[in-house]
Amino acid sequence: MKQVGRLALVWVCLLMIALPNPVMAGNGDESVDLTQLKKLHEMGNVLPAGEVASWKTKTKTGMIPGTWYVGDKPSNLDASKHPIVFVQGLGSSALTWIENSGNMYEKAKAQGYETAFVQLYDAAGDQFANNQWKNGEMLAKQIKEISQYYHKKVNVVAHSKGGIDTQTALIYYDADQYVDNVVTLSSPHHGSNLANLSYSWYAGWLADLIGQQSAGTQSLQTGEMDKFRQMTDTRAEVKNNHIYTLAGKDWGSFGSSLYFGGLYLWSYGSNDGAVNVWSSKLTYGSHLYTGSSLNHYSMVKGDVFPRFESVIDDPIVTGAKQSLLLKGKLLGLYPAPVAKKTSLPVMASSQSNRVDQADEINDPGEQYIHGGKLASGKTVKEEVAVESGVNDVIFHVLSKRKVKVKLTSPSGKVYSNQSSAYKAGKGKEFFDRATVQAYRIAKPEAGNWKVEMTSKKNDAYFMLAAFNGADQAFDVDVDTKGSQQDEIPVDINVLDTEKYDPQTVKVAMKVVDSNGIEQYVNQQRIKKLKMIKKKKHRGQFQGEFRTRKQDGVYNITIEINGKMKNGEPFKRTLVRSVHVGN
């Protein structure tokens, strides 16, 4: 998804700098090396001239939405092959495919493919990252012009949100007539829980501060994508272009942004650090491969090209012929060009061609999250309850700047950034431009751990504590079946009343609507919605939140805390995103 873009330049610097550097264009830390684009040939822009002129004054990266390029003509051009249009993901640009050696562009060109690249709204900077409707409309125009330029249909290879933008262009903006097949690389077809997190009660402080609450991020909430799938998957047009999907299961190194994302998403199933495997599949698509060594960033590298090359140029066929063709591809009956060197494992013929969440979802709830403001020179203290029997606990703290983070065990042992348990990195994707700091504690002491954060400047933080080996404490059911309900019921069940003391359990719910407005109850704006314990049912709670019959996505943060039967404290948090209405 995000390959370029950092912190926006402060106002003082905007007054000091009038013209961009001819090599490094853009504002502040969103500057990029535009000389990389010299590898390509700019062919035009699908926007009106007036809009292009406007974008030249407001782009943060120097790149202009609507622009499209073609690559060099391959020396071994195979005229029987369809050109490939590469479409990048959230907050990214055409640079995704051409940076570094061994990139996807080089691999495609070496195999005799003509290529094309596009700039969507996201290319101008984080704040311009747009939803699938805006990007899809623009992409449809670009695909049409590219197809007309090459005088033939094209194939599309799309990374992450680019897969959703592509499907929108095909189905809603009539680009299907210019496209043969589509390959999506770790596209969140059913949304990403990281998008939910960035709009949640506690992470919202930080996401807003670092500018990650864009239309693009909002569109990837699972509630938003539930609505999109309901609208899209029953349309006849989904069969006009065959879609092949790939996914990954690697998170990168401990302390990295991908590891943070992977750790959070692990509660929802196997993932590549940004997207769950189950979300990358479509019921009517063909899932080609899930790579145990592929993460969300390595998915766009040239080494992945052989994984889909053998199917990307298939003609559109249906029924038994399609099933036979796909089976032959997966079993290797039709050989695919193979790179001379690749660390990827052999494609498995047992990969499912359907979305099977039951095989991917783990027990949710083994996490505790919190967040808020950090005032300059002040220390914020958080207590995290860890029960006995936990294999390890990982504390993540995200902030805009690198704040001081100190961790103290229940017995008083202090961990600092000099400890071997500590790692730090920079955020990407949904928390791009955030600083990531983490502690991993094996076989932690039971009791309340203290996390202290001190910042020299005003900041915000988001803290995630993940418990490996802890029992699932509760499950949640949100009933949105009534499309025009004014009150949406929420049921929460403590799963093991023999282990957790129901008399001590407290549950609270916090809700943010699609406009970022906190929940209203009894005409008063409050921050917590108390849950009512069901009578005659130990460990069961019931509550509701008001919609005022307004359609949209509601982001729900549910907190549960109490004591075990042995007296040890515990805390859990779960974030859900649901769409209410039509």
XYZ file of N, CA and C in Angstrom, residues 223-378:
468
model
N -17.082 -2.822 7.983
C -18.485 -2.461 7.822
C -18.754 -1.856 6.449
N -17.835 -0.994 6.001
C -17.981 -0.389 4.675
C -17.883 -1.444 3.582
N -16.922 -2.366 3.730
C -16.735 -3.375 2.706
C -17.838 -4.425 2.725
N -18.455 -4.665 3.878
C -19.633 -5.536 3.921
C -20.715 -4.987 3.002
N -20.932 -3.686 3.093
C -21.937 -3.056 2.242
C -21.539 -3.155 0.775
N -20.260 -2.916 0.477
C -19.782 -2.976 -0.904
C -19.939 -4.375 -1.482
N -19.637 -5.384 -0.679
C -19.760 -6.771 -1.154
C -21.224 -7.126 -1.400
N -22.107 -6.664 -0.540
C -23.534 -6.922 -0.739
C -24.036 -6.289 -2.030
N -23.529 -5.105 -2.345
C -23.920 -4.407 -3.561
C -23.338 -5.063 -4.809
N -22.106 -5.575 -4.684
C -21.317 -5.958 -5.850
C -21.408 -7.435 -6.212
N -21.339 -8.297 -5.220
C -21.122 -9.723 -5.494
C -22.294 -10.416 -6.162
N -23.474 -9.817 -6.148
C -24.632 -10.428 -6.791
C -24.858 -9.896 -8.204
N -24.028 -8.965 -8.638
C -24.178 -8.388 -9.978
C -23.627 -9.343 -11.039
N -24.297 -9.381 -12.174
C -23.874 -10.271 -13.256
C -22.494 -9.902 -13.791
N -22.112 -8.623 -13.668
C -20.847 -8.158 -14.236
C -19.615 -8.782 -13.582
N -19.778 -9.366 -12.391
C -18.605 -9.931 -11.718
C -18.022 -11.092 -12.511
N -18.817 -11.660 -13.435
C -18.345 -12.789 -14.228
C -17.707 -12.368 -15.555
N -17.720 -11.073 -15.829
C -17.163 -10.603 -17.105
C -15.650 -10.674 -17.150
N -15.004 -10.601 -15.998
C -13.542 -10.690 -15.911
C -13.187 -11.671 -14.808
N -12.301 -12.593 -15.106
C -11.936 -13.547 -14.054
C -10.916 -12.908 -13.112
N -11.112 -13.122 -11.818
C -10.230 -12.559 -10.803
C -9.444 -13.673 -10.119
N -8.139 -13.509 -10.078
C -7.253 -14.431 -9.370
C -6.690 -13.707 -8.151
N -6.606 -14.387 -7.042
C -6.165 -13.739 -5.810
C -4.949 -14.428 -5.208
N -4.109 -13.631 -4.524
C -2.957 -14.125 -3.782
C -2.966 -13.492 -2.399
N -2.338 -14.155 -1.441
C -2.280 -13.652 -0.065
C -0.948 -14.042 0.561
N -0.673 -13.476 1.734
C 0.562 -13.783 2.459
C 0.301 -13.993 3.938
N 1.310 -14.555 4.611
C 1.175 -14.845 6.038
C 2.338 -14.333 6.885
N 3.245 -13.585 6.296
C 4.425 -13.129 7.031
C 4.221 -11.716 7.557
N 4.818 -11.402 8.731
C 4.648 -10.080 9.358
C 5.921 -9.238 9.343
N 7.007 -9.736 8.807
C 8.249 -8.998 8.914
C 8.870 -9.176 10.286
N 9.761 -8.280 10.665
C 10.520 -8.418 11.912
C 9.804 -7.778 13.094
N 10.085 -8.277 14.286
C 9.525 -7.725 15.515
C 9.917 -6.260 15.660
N 8.952 -5.426 16.007
C 9.190 -3.995 16.155
C 8.841 -3.198 14.912
N 8.584 -3.879 13.802
C 8.217 -3.175 12.573
C 6.721 -2.881 12.559
N 6.319 -2.009 11.649
C 4.899 -1.681 11.535
C 4.096 -2.889 11.074
N 4.688 -3.702 10.212
C 3.989 -4.901 9.758
C 3.770 -5.872 10.908
N 4.748 -5.963 11.803
C 4.594 -6.871 12.935
C 3.466 -6.392 13.844
N 3.406 -5.077 14.050
C 2.302 -4.520 14.830
C 0.966 -4.879 14.182
N 0.866 -4.645 12.858
C -0.371 -4.960 12.159
C -0.704 -6.436 12.209
N 0.314 -7.275 12.019
C 0.091 -8.710 12.056
C -0.369 -9.193 13.407
N 0.223 -8.615 14.437
C -0.134 -9.001 15.796
C -1.586 -8.638 16.098
N -1.987 -7.443 15.696
C -3.373 -7.046 15.938
C -4.336 -7.910 15.123
N -4.012 -8.142 13.862
C -4.902 -8.896 12.982
C -4.932 -10.384 13.303
N -3.938 -10.872 14.051
C -3.889 -12.299 14.367
C -5.142 -12.756 15.108
N -5.766 -11.862 15.841
C -7.014 -12.205 16.519
C -8.125 -12.529 15.527
N -7.928 -12.112 14.277
C -8.946 -12.345 13.260
C -8.497 -13.371 12.222
N -7.303 -13.926 12.372
C -6.846 -14.963 11.458
C -5.476 -14.684 10.869
N -4.994 -15.624 10.079
C -3.700 -15.476 9.403
C -3.712 -14.231 8.535
N -2.558 -13.558 8.455
C -2.505 -12.291 7.727
C -1.082 -11.968 7.311
N -0.939 -10.922 6.496
C 0.372 -10.518 5.991
C 0.864 -9.221 6.633
N 0.291 -8.864 7.766
C 0.670 -7.636 8.450
C -0.262 -6.476 8.167
N -1.151 -6.626 7.196
C -2.123 -5.569 6.879
C -3.482 -6.125 6.478
N -3.504 -7.317 5.890
C -4.749 -7.896 5.381
C -4.828 -9.362 5.781
N -5.979 -9.776 6.294
C -6.183 -11.187 6.621
C -6.339 -12.026 5.356
N -5.890 -13.277 5.433
C -5.969 -14.169 4.280
C -7.415 -14.318 3.812
N -8.340 -14.493 4.751
C -9.741 -14.668 4.356
C -10.294 -13.454 3.620
N -9.777 -12.268 3.941
C -10.271 -11.054 3.295
C -9.737 -10.912 1.875
N -8.657 -11.609 1.563
C -8.040 -11.484 0.239
C -8.741 -12.327 -0.818
N -9.714 -13.147 -0.415
C -10.370 -14.067 -1.341
C -11.766 -13.574 -1.731
N -12.208 -14.047 -2.892
C -13.567 -13.799 -3.362
C -14.218 -15.129 -3.713
N -15.485 -15.285 -3.411
C -16.156 -16.563 -3.645
C -16.161 -16.952 -5.114
N -16.209 -15.965 -6.002
C -16.251 -16.234 -7.434
C -14.885 -16.046 -8.089
N -13.848 -15.814 -7.299
C -12.492 -15.701 -7.810
C -11.750 -17.011 -7.650
N -10.542 -17.067 -8.162
C -9.703 -18.260 -8.041
C -8.482 -17.901 -7.192
N -8.394 -18.512 -6.022
C -7.264 -18.210 -5.147
C -6.069 -19.068 -5.560
N -5.024 -18.411 -6.014
C -3.872 -19.117 -6.554
C -2.871 -19.550 -5.502
N -2.636 -18.683 -4.511
C -1.484 -18.954 -3.652
C -1.536 -18.119 -2.382
N -1.154 -18.740 -1.267
C -0.931 -18.037 0.000
C 0.502 -18.324 0.428
N 1.329 -17.295 0.459
C 2.749 -17.475 0.744
C 3.084 -17.289 2.206
N 3.661 -18.299 2.832
C 4.040 -18.196 4.241
C 5.172 -17.208 4.448
N 5.955 -16.922 3.393
C 7.067 -15.979 3.514
C 6.757 -14.635 2.876
N 5.509 -14.426 2.462
C 5.120 -13.163 1.838
C 4.436 -12.250 2.843
N 4.913 -11.008 2.930
C 4.196 -10.009 3.722
C 3.582 -8.982 2.784
N 2.926 -7.993 3.350
C 2.164 -7.057 2.533
C 3.047 -6.219 1.616
N 4.302 -5.999 2.016
C 5.199 -5.197 1.195
C 5.902 -6.041 0.137
N 6.330 -7.247 0.511
C 7.039 -8.099 -0.449
C 6.103 -8.633 -1.529
N 4.797 -8.497 -1.322
C 3.813 -8.971 -2.287
C 3.962 -8.294 -3.645
N 4.542 -7.093 -3.691
C 4.653 -6.364 -4.958
C 6.013 -6.547 -5.615
N 6.872 -7.373 -5.047
C 8.202 -7.578 -5.615
C 8.140 -8.510 -6.816
N 9.152 -8.407 -7.647
C 9.189 -9.185 -8.880
C 9.180 -10.680 -8.677
N 9.670 -11.163 -7.542
C 9.696 -12.602 -7.283
C 8.309 -13.219 -7.270
N 7.283 -12.399 -7.069
C 5.911 -12.913 -7.010
C 5.333 -13.106 -8.418
N 5.913 -12.465 -9.404
C 5.369 -12.496 -10.763
C 5.132 -13.920 -11.289
N 6.070 -14.862 -11.102
C 5.825 -16.228 -11.610
C 4.631 -16.916 -10.968
N 4.180 -16.421 -9.820
C 3.045 -17.049 -9.148
C 1.733 -16.864 -9.897
N 1.656 -15.840 -10.722
C 0.389 -15.601 -11.421
C 0.543 -15.478 -12.935
N 1.765 -15.489 -13.445
C 1.945 -15.247 -14.875
C 1.228 -16.275 -15.736
N 1.198 -17.515 -15.288
C 0.620 -18.575 -16.117
C -0.892 -18.451 -16.277
N -1.528 -17.641 -15.463
C -2.990 -17.517 -15.564
C -3.441 -16.138 -15.987
N -2.549 -15.180 -15.990
C -3.000 -13.809 -16.221
C -3.488 -13.595 -17.643
N -3.064 -14.403 -18.597
C -3.465 -14.199 -19.975
C -4.513 -15.187 -20.452
N -5.183 -15.874 -19.517
C -6.228 -16.819 -19.915
C -7.389 -16.098 -20.583
N -7.982 -16.694 -21.614
C -9.192 -16.109 -22.200
C -10.363 -16.266 -21.248
N -11.393 -15.463 -21.457
C -12.585 -15.567 -20.615
C -13.382 -16.794 -21.025
N -13.453 -17.760 -20.112
C -14.259 -18.953 -20.342
C -15.101 -19.192 -19.108
N -16.148 -19.961 -19.248
C -17.045 -20.185 -18.123
C -17.334 -21.657 -17.953
N -18.018 -21.980 -16.853
C -18.518 -23.327 -16.611
C -17.426 -24.363 -16.506
N -17.670 -25.540 -17.139
C -16.766 -26.675 -17.004
C -15.398 -26.373 -17.579
N -15.346 -25.601 -18.691
C -14.054 -25.280 -19.305
C -13.204 -24.443 -18.358
N -13.836 -23.512 -17.655
C -13.109 -22.681 -16.696
C -12.559 -23.525 -15.560
N -13.393 -24.434 -15.021
C -12.952 -25.286 -13.921
C -11.785 -26.160 -14.338
N -11.861 -26.714 -15.572
C -10.801 -27.575 -16.061
C -9.512 -26.801 -16.257
N -9.627 -25.591 -16.819
C -8.461 -24.764 -17.045
C -7.787 -24.396 -15.737
N -8.569 -23.946 -14.741
C -8.008 -23.558 -13.460
C -7.345 -24.737 -12.777
N -7.999 -25.913 -12.826
C -7.425 -27.104 -12.205
C -6.089 -27.443 -12.841
N -6.036 -27.331 -14.168
C -4.786 -27.610 -14.862
C -3.691 -26.656 -14.463
N -4.021 -25.383 -14.295
C -3.024 -24.399 -13.881
C -2.486 -24.712 -12.497
N -3.398 -25.000 -11.565
C -2.987 -25.227 -10.193
C -2.176 -26.503 -10.047
N -2.479 -27.493 -10.863
C -1.759 -28.760 -10.775
C -0.474 -28.751 -11.601
N -0.254 -27.651 -12.322
C 0.974 -27.544 -13.090
C 0.919 -28.235 -14.433
N -0.292 -28.566 -14.949
C -0.413 -29.210 -16.249
C -0.028 -28.260 -17.375
N -0.239 -26.953 -17.111
C 0.198 -25.943 -18.050
C 1.346 -25.191 -17.389
N 2.562 -25.435 -17.814
C 3.712 -24.896 -17.092
C 3.771 -23.382 -17.120
N 4.162 -22.807 -15.999
C 4.343 -21.363 -15.896
C 5.817 -21.035 -15.971
N 6.176 -19.901 -16.563
C 7.570 -19.468 -16.522
C 8.005 -19.307 -15.080
N 9.158 -19.832 -14.734
C 9.638 -19.796 -13.360
C 10.919 -18.998 -13.296
N 10.990 -18.090 -12.323
C 12.212 -17.316 -12.143
C 13.364 -18.238 -11.784
N 14.571 -17.871 -12.180
C 15.724 -18.723 -11.907
C 15.962 -18.885 -10.420
N 15.739 -17.816 -9.677
C 15.945 -17.877 -8.233
C 14.696 -17.374 -7.537
N 14.134 -18.179 -6.674
C 12.970 -17.757 -5.901
C 12.932 -18.514 -4.598
N 12.615 -17.811 -3.530
C 12.530 -18.445 -2.213
C 11.107 -18.855 -1.895
N 10.178 -18.612 -2.849
C 8.783 -18.933 -2.592
C 8.560 -20.428 -2.672
N 7.739 -20.996 -1.794
C 7.442 -22.420 -1.854
C 6.605 -22.770 -3.079
N 6.546 -24.056 -3.403
C 5.802 -24.521 -4.560
C 4.318 -24.292 -4.362
N 3.600 -23.885 -5.434
C 2.168 -23.652 -5.350
C 1.440 -24.932 -4.976
N 0.558 -24.833 -4.005
C -0.168 -26.005 -3.532
C -1.464 -26.178 -4.312
N -1.748 -27.411 -4.736
C -2.974 -27.659 -5.485
C -4.190 -27.734 -4.588
N -3.969 -27.748 -3.283
C -5.082 -27.872 -2.346
C -5.641 -26.530 -1.910
N -5.101 -25.433 -2.486
C -5.613 -24.120 -2.109
C -7.094 -24.015 -2.436
N -7.861 -23.501 -1.505
C -9.310 -23.388 -1.698
C -9.652 -22.240 -2.624
N -10.656 -22.441 -3.460
C -11.137 -21.399 -4.350
C -12.412 -20.786 -3.786
N -12.418 -20.516 -2.504
C -13.593 -19.935 -1.876
C -13.157 -19.195 -0.625
N -14.035 -18.351 -0.132
C -13.764 -17.646 1.114
C -14.224 -18.534 2.259
N -13.295 -18.960 3.084
C -13.648 -19.844 4.190
C -13.110 -19.239 5.473
N -13.874 -18.330 6.060
C -13.403 -17.639 7.244
C -13.255 -18.579 8.427
N -14.032 -19.635 8.452
C -13.978 -20.546 9.596
C -12.604 -21.175 9.735
N -11.884 -21.326 8.598
C -10.558 -21.921 8.643
C -9.487 -20.921 9.038
N -9.835 -19.622 9.025
C -8.821 -18.593 9.207
C -8.949 -17.813 10.503
N -10.146 -17.712 11.067
C -10.351 -16.840 12.217
C -9.933 -17.529 13.505
N -9.104 -16.853 14.279
C -8.720 -17.341 15.587
C -9.667 -16.781 16.635
N -9.456 -17.137 17.881
C -10.292 -16.602 18.942
C -10.005 -15.116 19.123
N -10.998 -14.244 18.917
C -10.773 -12.818 19.088
C -10.788 -12.431 20.561
N -10.198 -11.287 20.875
C -10.341 -10.741 22.215
C -9.116 -10.794 23.084
N -8.025 -11.448 22.646
C -6.844 -11.568 23.489
C -5.952 -10.339 23.376
N -6.548 -9.192 23.511
C -5.835 -7.934 23.382
C -6.432 -6.900 24.322
N -5.612 -5.934 24.649
C -6.102 -4.775 25.397
C -5.537 -3.543 24.717
N -6.390 -2.563 24.418
C -5.926 -1.347 23.752
C -6.368 -0.115 24.522
N -5.610 0.929 24.357
C -5.953 2.216 24.956
C -5.201 3.296 24.190
N -5.618 4.536 24.355
C -4.944 5.626 23.662
C -5.521 6.963 24.056
N -4.865 8.014 23.619
C -5.323 9.354 23.941
C -4.250 10.394 23.688
N -4.410 11.547 24.300
C -3.473 12.652 24.122
C -2.245 12.486 25.012
N -1.125 13.042 24.534
C 0.092 13.165 25.331
C 0.448 14.644 25.403
N 0.346 15.221 26.587
C 0.672 16.635 26.756
C 2.174 16.804 26.916
N 2.689 17.900 26.409
C 4.119 18.188 26.459
C 4.641 18.156 27.895
N 5.679 17.363 28.130
C 6.320 17.291 29.429
C 5.569 16.488 30.475
N 4.430 15.934 30.127
C 3.627 15.158 31.071
C 3.814 13.660 30.821
